[in-house]
Amino acid sequence: MDETSAAANAFKFGGVVFSLLRRYPSLLIRQGAVLRVESWFPVTSTQRTIGCTHSLSFFPSNLFFFFENMSSLRWFDIVCPAFAAVASACAILLSRRQNQQVTRGVRTAVRAVNYHLTRQCNYECRFCFHTAKSSHVATRDEAKSCLKMLADAGMEKINFAGGEPLLVGPLLGELCRYCKVELKQVVSIVTNGSKLNASWMDSFARYVDIVALSCDSADSDTNVRIGRRDRNTGKTEPQVEVLRRVAGLCETYQVKLKINTVVCSENANEDMNALIDEVKPFRWKVFQVLKVDGENAGGADLRDVNGLLITTDQFRDFQARHRRQVSMVVEDNETMRNSYLMLDEHLCLLDNSGGAKRQSPCVLAVGVAAAVANVLFDATAFERRNGDFFADLKDIEDFGTAE
């Protein structure tokens, strides 16, 4: 409710009360007055005594009115318009407070957005929680309009993910440029690294703050069993070598390297310390493998994660084995589930609170606040996983205005 409509509604209500009081005063009049009102409102010699007590409770606090020895006509003529004005002020204050609360909630939720540009991927990871159920990709203009709306609502960091976002490399690069130069965002991408090369980095690395490389094991065979291989040819560059190559690119182009590792039954007993020591990521995200109905739950889903699930104790053991890694940030299922604001390929936000992804209305159609209202975002879990780490990266480089 905006302030104009709040005021209009309040005055309308005051008018109704005014009419009722004048026509049916006995409805709101009771014996037992405790205050005199002659000193509040001047009355004529045609006074008559009316004793009343009454309370109304339709705004934040009960409003008590006690009247005695008043002119029925003069009191109604003066008090009711004043009452409507007070009611209007209360409604406006309530509207402002509610709007401020909504705005704060939206700004908290949209500070960091994960935009899944495409569901398509050239790998076939068995635990994938965002599978290739659609080939849709928003147009450049649609994506830019949505990103602008999110930035205006408080977005500070955009993370481009997939699928594999580099399957739409030119679009990804242009959106990175737009977000960095025009929207002043911290920009990151999540990739399996197979399509990331010097050519793309030459063109777009200056618009990227972070490259997050997915690597689940220091053993090439384990990565293959998990599904990190080209699903069309069955062959691919060993993922450990991909990691080393991407680490070199990040060093050359001065982009921060992050590693994402999903802990599952295939790698739960592994020791990755030597590999992490070698490549030295500034941040190592360690996730507990997550089951999402409609994505990887088996049956009609494109993936079946059931054989890869691990217990909480297994996940904690993996964490303990790597405790000396200061860059490690761990996320169990509960922390992961509701602490990310996800934007899908149709520019809808995704709610995963029920164990399956549910779309909000399209952000372009209903706006950011209405879309956010349709999803659950756990701000406490966001803080617990240090989701605002990017605050220190905001001033990495000032690109000025659009080129």
One Martini backbone bead per residue (centre of mass of N, CA, C, O) as a GRO file, in nm:
protein
  403
    1MET     BB    1   0.093   0.037   0.026
    2ASP     BB    2   0.059   0.357  -0.036
    3GLU     BB    3   0.020   0.674   0.082
    4THR     BB    4  -0.223   0.761  -0.085
    5SER     BB    5  -0.408   0.513  -0.030
    6ALA     BB    6  -0.400   0.536   0.277
    7ALA     BB    7  -0.530   0.812   0.299
    8ALA     BB    8  -0.790   0.752   0.144
    9ASN     BB    9  -0.888   0.525   0.331
   10ALA     BB   10  -0.894   0.686   0.594
   11PHE     BB   11  -1.098   0.908   0.504
   12LYS     BB   12  -1.321   0.713   0.429
   13PHE     BB   13  -1.352   0.597   0.712
   14GLY     BB   14  -1.409   0.865   0.856
   15GLY     BB   15  -1.672   0.922   0.699
   16VAL     BB   16  -1.830   0.679   0.801
   17VAL     BB   17  -1.813   0.746   1.100
   18PHE     BB   18  -1.944   1.020   1.085
   19SER     BB   19  -2.223   0.921   0.983
   20LEU     BB   20  -2.285   0.724   1.215
   21LEU     BB   21  -2.267   0.924   1.454
   22ARG     BB   22  -2.493   1.117   1.359
   23ARG     BB   23  -2.721   0.890   1.322
   24TYR     BB   24  -2.588   0.666   1.557
   25PRO     BB   25  -2.488   0.738   1.863
   26SER     BB   26  -2.579   0.483   2.033
   27LEU     BB   27  -2.356   0.285   1.928
   28LEU     BB   28  -2.105   0.468   2.097
   29ILE     BB   29  -2.274   0.493   2.369
   30ARG     BB   30  -2.184   0.524   2.719
   31GLN     BB   31  -2.165   0.500   3.038
   32GLY     BB   32  -1.891   0.670   3.213
   33ALA     BB   33  -1.752   0.931   3.217
   34VAL     BB   34  -1.409   1.098   3.278
   35LEU     BB   35  -1.424   1.346   3.077
   36ARG     BB   36  -1.391   1.674   2.977
   37VAL     BB   37  -1.450   1.887   2.661
   38GLU     BB   38  -1.489   2.198   2.671
   39SER     BB   39  -1.174   2.270   2.647
   40TRP     BB   40  -1.147   2.155   2.350
   41PHE     BB   41  -1.454   2.232   2.261
   42PRO     BB   42  -1.670   2.447   2.162
   43VAL     BB   43  -1.994   2.533   2.285
   44THR     BB   44  -2.322   2.570   2.315
   45SER     BB   45  -2.623   2.643   2.486
   46THR     BB   46  -2.733   2.356   2.350
   47GLN     BB   47  -2.668   2.165   2.559
   48ARG     BB   48  -2.598   1.814   2.624
   49THR     BB   49  -2.580   1.527   2.805
   50ILE     BB   50  -2.309   1.287   2.734
   51GLY     BB   51  -2.228   0.966   2.819
   52CYS     BB   52  -1.894   0.812   2.748
   53THR     BB   53  -1.739   0.503   2.636
   54HIS     BB   54  -1.465   0.421   2.401
   55SER     BB   55  -1.306   0.178   2.177
   56LEU     BB   56  -1.056   0.166   1.920
   57SER     BB   57  -0.911  -0.119   1.705
   58PHE     BB   58  -0.720  -0.050   1.386
   59PHE     BB   59  -0.441   0.010   1.492
   60PRO     BB   60  -0.163  -0.034   1.670
   61SER     BB   61  -0.347   0.119   1.885
   62ASN     BB   62  -0.556   0.199   2.111
   63LEU     BB   63  -0.838   0.430   2.092
   64PHE     BB   64  -0.945   0.657   2.333
   65PHE     BB   65  -1.283   0.775   2.416
   66PHE     BB   66  -1.393   1.051   2.628
   67PHE     BB   67  -1.728   1.174   2.693
   68GLU     BB   68  -1.876   1.500   2.805
   69ASN     BB   69  -2.069   1.754   2.762
   70MET     BB   70  -2.187   1.764   2.447
   71SER     BB   71  -2.237   1.846   2.132
   72SER     BB   72  -2.359   1.652   1.896
   73LEU     BB   73  -2.292   1.828   1.651
   74ARG     BB   74  -2.017   1.970   1.710
   75TRP     BB   75  -1.849   1.719   1.775
   76PHE     BB   76  -1.885   1.574   1.504
   77ASP     BB   77  -1.777   1.803   1.321
   78ILE     BB   78  -1.481   1.799   1.460
   79VAL     BB   79  -1.375   1.512   1.537
   80CYS     BB   80  -1.396   1.337   1.277
   81PRO     BB   81  -1.195   1.485   1.096
   82ALA     BB   82  -0.964   1.454   1.300
   83PHE     BB   83  -0.970   1.148   1.304
   84ALA     BB   84  -0.904   1.110   1.005
   85ALA     BB   85  -0.627   1.242   1.019
   86VAL     BB   86  -0.506   1.048   1.223
   87ALA     BB   87  -0.558   0.793   1.061
   88SER     BB   88  -0.387   0.877   0.822
   89ALA     BB   89  -0.118   0.903   0.971
   90CYS     BB   90  -0.107   0.610   1.067
   91ALA     BB   91  -0.117   0.480   0.786
   92ILE     BB   92   0.140   0.610   0.679
   93LEU     BB   93   0.332   0.501   0.892
   94LEU     BB   94   0.274   0.206   0.834
   95SER     BB   95   0.352   0.209   0.539
   96ARG     BB   96   0.644   0.295   0.582
   97ARG     BB   97   0.728   0.060   0.764
   98GLN     BB   98   0.658  -0.167   0.569
   99ASN     BB   99   0.833  -0.068   0.334
  100GLN     BB  100   1.101  -0.077   0.489
  101GLN     BB  101   1.093  -0.379   0.553
  102VAL     BB  102   1.076  -0.478   0.263
  103THR     BB  103   1.329  -0.338   0.159
  104ARG     BB  104   1.528  -0.475   0.351
  105GLY     BB  105   1.459  -0.766   0.265
  106VAL     BB  106   1.531  -0.737  -0.034
  107ARG     BB  107   1.825  -0.634  -0.003
  108THR     BB  108   1.924  -0.886   0.141
  109ALA     BB  109   1.848  -1.103  -0.077
  110VAL     BB  110   1.994  -0.938  -0.340
  111ARG     BB  111   2.299  -0.901  -0.295
  112ALA     BB  112   2.316  -1.212  -0.397
  113VAL     BB  113   2.318  -1.349  -0.729
  114ASN     BB  114   2.211  -1.647  -0.905
  115TYR     BB  115   2.263  -1.691  -1.253
  116HIS     BB  116   2.103  -1.925  -1.465
  117LEU     BB  117   2.145  -1.900  -1.787
  118THR     BB  118   2.174  -2.222  -1.818
  119ARG     BB  119   2.107  -2.582  -1.841
  120GLN     BB  120   2.327  -2.638  -2.015
  121CYS     BB  121   2.570  -2.920  -2.063
  122ASN     BB  122   2.883  -3.106  -2.118
  123TYR     BB  123   2.822  -3.250  -1.866
  124GLU     BB  124   2.743  -3.549  -1.618
  125CYS     BB  125   2.667  -3.497  -1.331
  126ARG     BB  126   2.508  -3.691  -1.093
  127PHE     BB  127   2.438  -3.433  -0.880
  128CYS     BB  128   2.283  -3.244  -1.033
  129PHE     BB  129   2.058  -2.948  -0.949
  130HIS     BB  130   2.064  -2.822  -1.270
  131THR     BB  131   1.915  -2.937  -1.524
  132ALA     BB  132   1.843  -3.015  -1.877
  133LYS     BB  133   1.512  -2.916  -1.910
  134SER     BB  134   1.625  -2.665  -2.077
  135SER     BB  135   1.703  -2.430  -2.364
  136HIS     BB  136   1.664  -2.168  -2.242
  137VAL     BB  137   1.742  -1.816  -2.325
  138ALA     BB  138   1.782  -1.514  -2.259
  139THR     BB  139   1.802  -1.224  -2.367
  140ARG     BB  140   2.000  -0.962  -2.345
  141ASP     BB  141   1.778  -0.751  -2.275
  142GLU     BB  142   1.634  -0.912  -2.058
  143ALA     BB  143   1.874  -0.954  -1.872
  144LYS     BB  144   1.943  -0.655  -1.828
  145SER     BB  145   1.675  -0.565  -1.707
  146CYS     BB  146   1.685  -0.754  -1.464
  147LEU     BB  147   1.960  -0.662  -1.348
  148LYS     BB  148   1.875  -0.370  -1.304
  149MET     BB  149   1.651  -0.429  -1.100
  150LEU     BB  150   1.834  -0.566  -0.892
  151ALA     BB  151   2.029  -0.331  -0.847
  152ASP     BB  152   1.809  -0.127  -0.753
  153ALA     BB  153   1.733  -0.333  -0.503
  154GLY     BB  154   2.063  -0.426  -0.403
  155MET     BB  155   2.261  -0.546  -0.578
  156GLU     BB  156   2.630  -0.650  -0.560
  157LYS     BB  157   2.622  -0.957  -0.668
  158ILE     BB  158   2.715  -1.166  -0.952
  159ASN     BB  159   2.639  -1.511  -1.045
  160PHE     BB  160   2.740  -1.713  -1.304
  161ALA     BB  161   2.556  -1.996  -1.417
  162GLY     BB  162   2.418  -2.328  -1.436
  163GLY     BB  163   2.522  -2.514  -1.596
  164GLU     BB  164   2.719  -2.385  -1.873
  165PRO     BB  165   2.794  -2.058  -1.941
  166LEU     BB  166   3.015  -2.103  -2.185
  167LEU     BB  167   2.798  -2.191  -2.402
  168VAL     BB  168   2.737  -1.857  -2.375
  169GLY     BB  169   2.993  -1.666  -2.400
  170PRO     BB  170   2.909  -1.389  -2.527
  171LEU     BB  171   2.681  -1.330  -2.327
  172LEU     BB  172   2.843  -1.352  -2.071
  173GLY     BB  173   3.045  -1.125  -2.136
  174GLU     BB  174   2.838  -0.894  -2.166
  175LEU     BB  175   2.719  -0.923  -1.876
  176CYS     BB  176   2.978  -0.868  -1.729
  177ARG     BB  177   3.023  -0.586  -1.840
  178TYR     BB  178   2.755  -0.460  -1.748
  179CYS     BB  179   2.783  -0.518  -1.441
  180LYS     BB  180   3.056  -0.372  -1.399
  181VAL     BB  181   3.023  -0.092  -1.550
  182GLU     BB  182   2.704  -0.013  -1.498
  183LEU     BB  183   2.636  -0.171  -1.202
  184LYS     BB  184   2.877  -0.219  -1.001
  185GLN     BB  185   2.973  -0.521  -0.973
  186VAL     BB  186   3.029  -0.821  -0.849
  187VAL     BB  187   3.196  -1.073  -1.050
  188SER     BB  188   3.094  -1.413  -1.124
  189ILE     BB  189   3.193  -1.753  -1.214
  190VAL     BB  190   3.068  -2.081  -1.296
  191THR     BB  191   3.285  -2.359  -1.388
  192ASN     BB  192   3.437  -2.642  -1.548
  193GLY     BB  193   3.662  -2.513  -1.773
  194SER     BB  194   3.648  -2.637  -2.069
  195LYS     BB  195   3.575  -2.328  -2.210
  196LEU     BB  196   3.815  -2.191  -2.080
  197ASN     BB  197   4.009  -1.926  -2.226
  198ALA     BB  198   4.217  -1.686  -2.351
  199SER     BB  199   4.015  -1.552  -2.538
  200TRP     BB  200   3.799  -1.486  -2.328
  201MET     BB  201   3.988  -1.339  -2.129
  202ASP     BB  202   4.079  -1.113  -2.315
  203SER     BB  203   3.780  -0.991  -2.337
  204PHE     BB  204   3.657  -1.040  -2.003
  205ALA     BB  205   3.838  -1.041  -1.740
  206ARG     BB  206   3.804  -0.731  -1.650
  207TYR     BB  207   3.485  -0.817  -1.555
  208VAL     BB  208   3.621  -1.024  -1.347
  209ASP     BB  209   3.671  -1.138  -1.013
  210ILE     BB  210   3.555  -1.447  -1.033
  211VAL     BB  211   3.662  -1.791  -1.055
  212ALA     BB  212   3.467  -2.088  -1.044
  213LEU     BB  213   3.589  -2.415  -0.993
  214SER     BB  214   3.500  -2.742  -1.064
  215CYS     BB  215   3.625  -2.974  -0.805
  216ASP     BB  216   3.614  -3.309  -0.640
  217SER     BB  217   3.916  -3.410  -0.715
  218ALA     BB  218   4.259  -3.538  -0.730
  219ASP     BB  219   4.120  -3.764  -0.903
  220SER     BB  220   4.041  -3.844  -1.220
  221ASP     BB  221   3.858  -4.097  -1.186
  222THR     BB  222   3.663  -3.970  -0.985
  223ASN     BB  223   3.561  -3.746  -1.169
  224VAL     BB  224   3.443  -3.939  -1.381
  225ARG     BB  225   3.241  -4.091  -1.196
  226ILE     BB  226   3.082  -3.828  -1.133
  227GLY     BB  227   3.088  -3.668  -1.449
  228ARG     BB  228   3.363  -3.521  -1.544
  229ARG     BB  229   3.255  -3.520  -1.864
  230ASP     BB  230   3.183  -3.551  -2.183
  231ARG     BB  231   2.860  -3.638  -2.292
  232ASN     BB  232   2.930  -3.682  -2.604
  233THR     BB  233   3.238  -3.827  -2.598
  234GLY     BB  234   3.367  -3.909  -2.300
  235LYS     BB  235   3.578  -3.677  -2.328
  236THR     BB  236   3.845  -3.514  -2.137
  237GLU     BB  237   3.996  -3.310  -1.951
  238PRO     BB  238   4.136  -3.339  -1.676
  239GLN     BB  239   4.025  -3.174  -1.399
  240VAL     BB  240   4.299  -3.112  -1.271
  241GLU     BB  241   4.408  -2.971  -1.530
  242VAL     BB  242   4.195  -2.760  -1.545
  243LEU     BB  243   4.264  -2.625  -1.280
  244ARG     BB  244   4.554  -2.545  -1.353
  245ARG     BB  245   4.483  -2.377  -1.600
  246VAL     BB  246   4.290  -2.175  -1.462
  247ALA     BB  247   4.490  -2.075  -1.253
  248GLY     BB  248   4.677  -1.949  -1.467
  249LEU     BB  249   4.472  -1.751  -1.585
  250CYS     BB  250   4.414  -1.597  -1.324
  251GLU     BB  251   4.702  -1.498  -1.285
  252THR     BB  252   4.736  -1.347  -1.554
  253TYR     BB  253   4.438  -1.179  -1.515
  254GLN     BB  254   4.370  -1.110  -1.218
  255VAL     BB  255   4.190  -1.349  -1.095
  256LYS     BB  256   4.000  -1.499  -0.878
  257LEU     BB  257   4.018  -1.815  -0.713
  258LYS     BB  258   3.774  -2.071  -0.704
  259ILE     BB  259   3.649  -2.363  -0.529
  260ASN     BB  260   3.424  -2.636  -0.607
  261THR     BB  261   3.304  -2.890  -0.373
  262VAL     BB  262   3.151  -3.210  -0.381
  263VAL     BB  263   3.039  -3.416  -0.128
  264CYS     BB  264   3.057  -3.770  -0.162
  265SER     BB  265   3.092  -4.109  -0.188
  266GLU     BB  266   3.350  -4.080  -0.383
  267ASN     BB  267   3.513  -3.837  -0.178
  268ALA     BB  268   3.482  -3.849   0.143
  269ASN     BB  269   3.791  -3.997   0.193
  270GLU     BB  270   3.950  -3.763   0.094
  271ASP     BB  271   4.268  -3.591   0.022
  272MET     BB  272   4.309  -3.232  -0.085
  273ASN     BB  273   4.550  -3.065   0.026
  274ALA     BB  274   4.767  -3.063  -0.196
  275LEU     BB  275   4.597  -2.920  -0.414
  276ILE     BB  276   4.526  -2.665  -0.254
  277ASP     BB  277   4.818  -2.580  -0.202
  278GLU     BB  278   4.893  -2.542  -0.503
  279VAL     BB  279   4.652  -2.332  -0.609
  280LYS     BB  280   4.544  -2.124  -0.406
  281PRO     BB  281   4.268  -2.036  -0.314
  282PHE     BB  282   4.066  -1.784  -0.176
  283ARG     BB  283   3.824  -2.004  -0.214
  284TRP     BB  284   3.666  -2.301  -0.054
  285LYS     BB  285   3.394  -2.479  -0.151
  286VAL     BB  286   3.205  -2.708   0.065
  287PHE     BB  287   2.970  -2.951  -0.028
  288GLN     BB  288   2.687  -3.111   0.034
  289VAL     BB  289   2.515  -3.329  -0.109
  290LEU     BB  290   2.209  -3.262  -0.300
  291LYS     BB  291   1.865  -3.314  -0.288
  292VAL     BB  292   1.637  -3.262  -0.576
  293ASP     BB  293   1.338  -3.244  -0.669
  294GLY     BB  294   1.330  -3.269  -1.029
  295GLU     BB  295   1.656  -3.335  -1.077
  296ASN     BB  296   1.812  -3.591  -0.865
  297ALA     BB  297   1.587  -3.830  -0.755
  298GLY     BB  298   1.506  -3.987  -0.984
  299GLY     BB  299   1.341  -4.149  -1.213
  300ALA     BB  300   1.235  -3.880  -1.405
  301ASP     BB  301   1.491  -3.770  -1.356
  302LEU     BB  302   1.806  -3.688  -1.492
  303ARG     BB  303   1.899  -3.758  -1.197
  304ASP     BB  304   2.086  -3.980  -0.951
  305VAL     BB  305   2.187  -3.928  -0.607
  306ASN     BB  306   2.151  -4.166  -0.403
  307GLY     BB  307   2.449  -4.303  -0.434
  308LEU     BB  308   2.591  -4.011  -0.310
  309LEU     BB  309   2.505  -3.999  -0.037
  310ILE     BB  310   2.560  -3.851   0.289
  311THR     BB  311   2.650  -3.797   0.598
  312THR     BB  312   2.717  -3.579   0.840
  313ASP     BB  313   2.973  -3.723   0.944
  314GLN     BB  314   3.119  -3.741   0.673
  315PHE     BB  315   3.133  -3.436   0.629
  316ARG     BB  316   3.291  -3.370   0.889
  317ASP     BB  317   3.538  -3.540   0.822
  318PHE     BB  318   3.624  -3.379   0.576
  319GLN     BB  319   3.659  -3.115   0.725
  320ALA     BB  320   3.873  -3.212   0.935
  321ARG     BB  321   4.090  -3.298   0.720
  322HIS     BB  322   4.081  -2.962   0.620
  323ARG     BB  323   4.125  -2.745   0.856
  324ARG     BB  324   4.394  -2.590   0.745
  325GLN     BB  325   4.205  -2.451   0.541
  326VAL     BB  326   4.138  -2.114   0.531
  327SER     BB  327   3.948  -2.116   0.258
  328MET     BB  328   3.732  -2.282   0.390
  329VAL     BB  329   3.378  -2.344   0.306
  330VAL     BB  330   3.101  -2.481   0.463
  331GLU     BB  331   2.804  -2.676   0.332
  332ASP     BB  332   2.522  -2.786   0.419
  333ASN     BB  333   2.204  -2.847   0.341
  334GLU     BB  334   2.071  -2.623   0.519
  335THR     BB  335   2.251  -2.388   0.422
  336MET     BB  336   2.194  -2.410   0.114
  337ARG     BB  337   1.882  -2.415   0.049
  338ASN     BB  338   1.811  -2.080   0.156
  339SER     BB  339   2.096  -1.891   0.090
  340TYR     BB  340   1.996  -1.857  -0.213
  341LEU     BB  341   1.957  -1.645  -0.493
  342MET     BB  342   1.773  -1.767  -0.768
  343LEU     BB  343   1.811  -1.736  -1.123
  344ASP     BB  344   1.665  -1.823  -1.404
  345GLU     BB  345   1.621  -1.857  -1.751
  346HIS     BB  346   1.324  -1.700  -1.700
  347LEU     BB  347   1.352  -1.486  -1.463
  348CYS     BB  348   1.317  -1.662  -1.204
  349LEU     BB  349   1.272  -1.742  -0.893
  350LEU     BB  350   1.394  -1.981  -0.646
  351ASP     BB  351   1.236  -2.234  -0.448
  352ASN     BB  352   1.380  -2.489  -0.197
  353SER     BB  353   1.218  -2.546   0.081
  354GLY     BB  354   1.055  -2.826  -0.024
  355GLY     BB  355   1.284  -2.991  -0.216
  356ALA     BB  356   1.177  -2.812  -0.455
  357LYS     BB  357   1.151  -2.625  -0.732
  358ARG     BB  358   1.008  -2.290  -0.728
  359GLN     BB  359   0.855  -2.051  -0.909
  360SER     BB  360   0.839  -1.742  -0.974
  361PRO     BB  361   0.761  -1.483  -1.103
  362CYS     BB  362   0.860  -1.278  -1.325
  363VAL     BB  363   1.047  -1.005  -1.279
  364LEU     BB  364   0.951  -0.839  -1.529
  365ALA     BB  365   0.639  -0.860  -1.446
  366VAL     BB  366   0.649  -0.793  -1.100
  367GLY     BB  367   0.913  -0.762  -0.977
  368VAL     BB  368   1.122  -0.796  -0.713
  369ALA     BB  369   0.945  -0.799  -0.457
  370ALA     BB  370   0.733  -1.005  -0.558
  371ALA     BB  371   0.934  -1.232  -0.613
  372VAL     BB  372   1.061  -1.252  -0.327
  373ALA     BB  373   0.782  -1.320  -0.184
  374ASN     BB  374   0.800  -1.629  -0.326
  375VAL     BB  375   1.056  -1.671  -0.141
  376LEU     BB  376   1.300  -1.833   0.053
  377PHE     BB  377   1.520  -1.648   0.278
  378ASP     BB  378   1.822  -1.712   0.467
  379ALA     BB  379   2.002  -1.481   0.635
  380THR     BB  380   2.150  -1.648   0.848
  381ALA     BB  381   2.282  -1.852   0.652
  382PHE     BB  382   2.429  -1.641   0.486
  383GLU     BB  383   2.610  -1.550   0.721
  384ARG     BB  384   2.727  -1.829   0.804
  385ARG     BB  385   2.867  -1.849   0.498
  386ASN     BB  386   2.978  -1.575   0.416
  387GLY     BB  387   2.811  -1.424   0.173
  388ASP     BB  388   2.963  -1.119   0.214
  389PHE     BB  389   3.268  -1.136   0.113
  390PHE     BB  390   3.252  -0.924  -0.136
  391ALA     BB  391   3.284  -0.644   0.003
  392ASP     BB  392   3.609  -0.638  -0.043
  393LEU     BB  393   3.569  -0.626  -0.383
  394LYS     BB  394   3.423  -0.357  -0.481
  395ASP     BB  395   3.723  -0.189  -0.513
  396ILE     BB  396   3.914  -0.312  -0.726
  397GLU     BB  397   3.769  -0.149  -0.976
  398ASP     BB  398   3.720   0.142  -1.172
  399PHE     BB  399   3.516   0.175  -1.474
  400GLY     BB  400   3.304   0.368  -1.471
  401THR     BB  401   3.153   0.415  -1.746
  402ALA     BB  402   3.029   0.335  -2.017
  403GLU     BB  403   3.178   0.225  -2.326
   0.00000   0.00000   0.00000
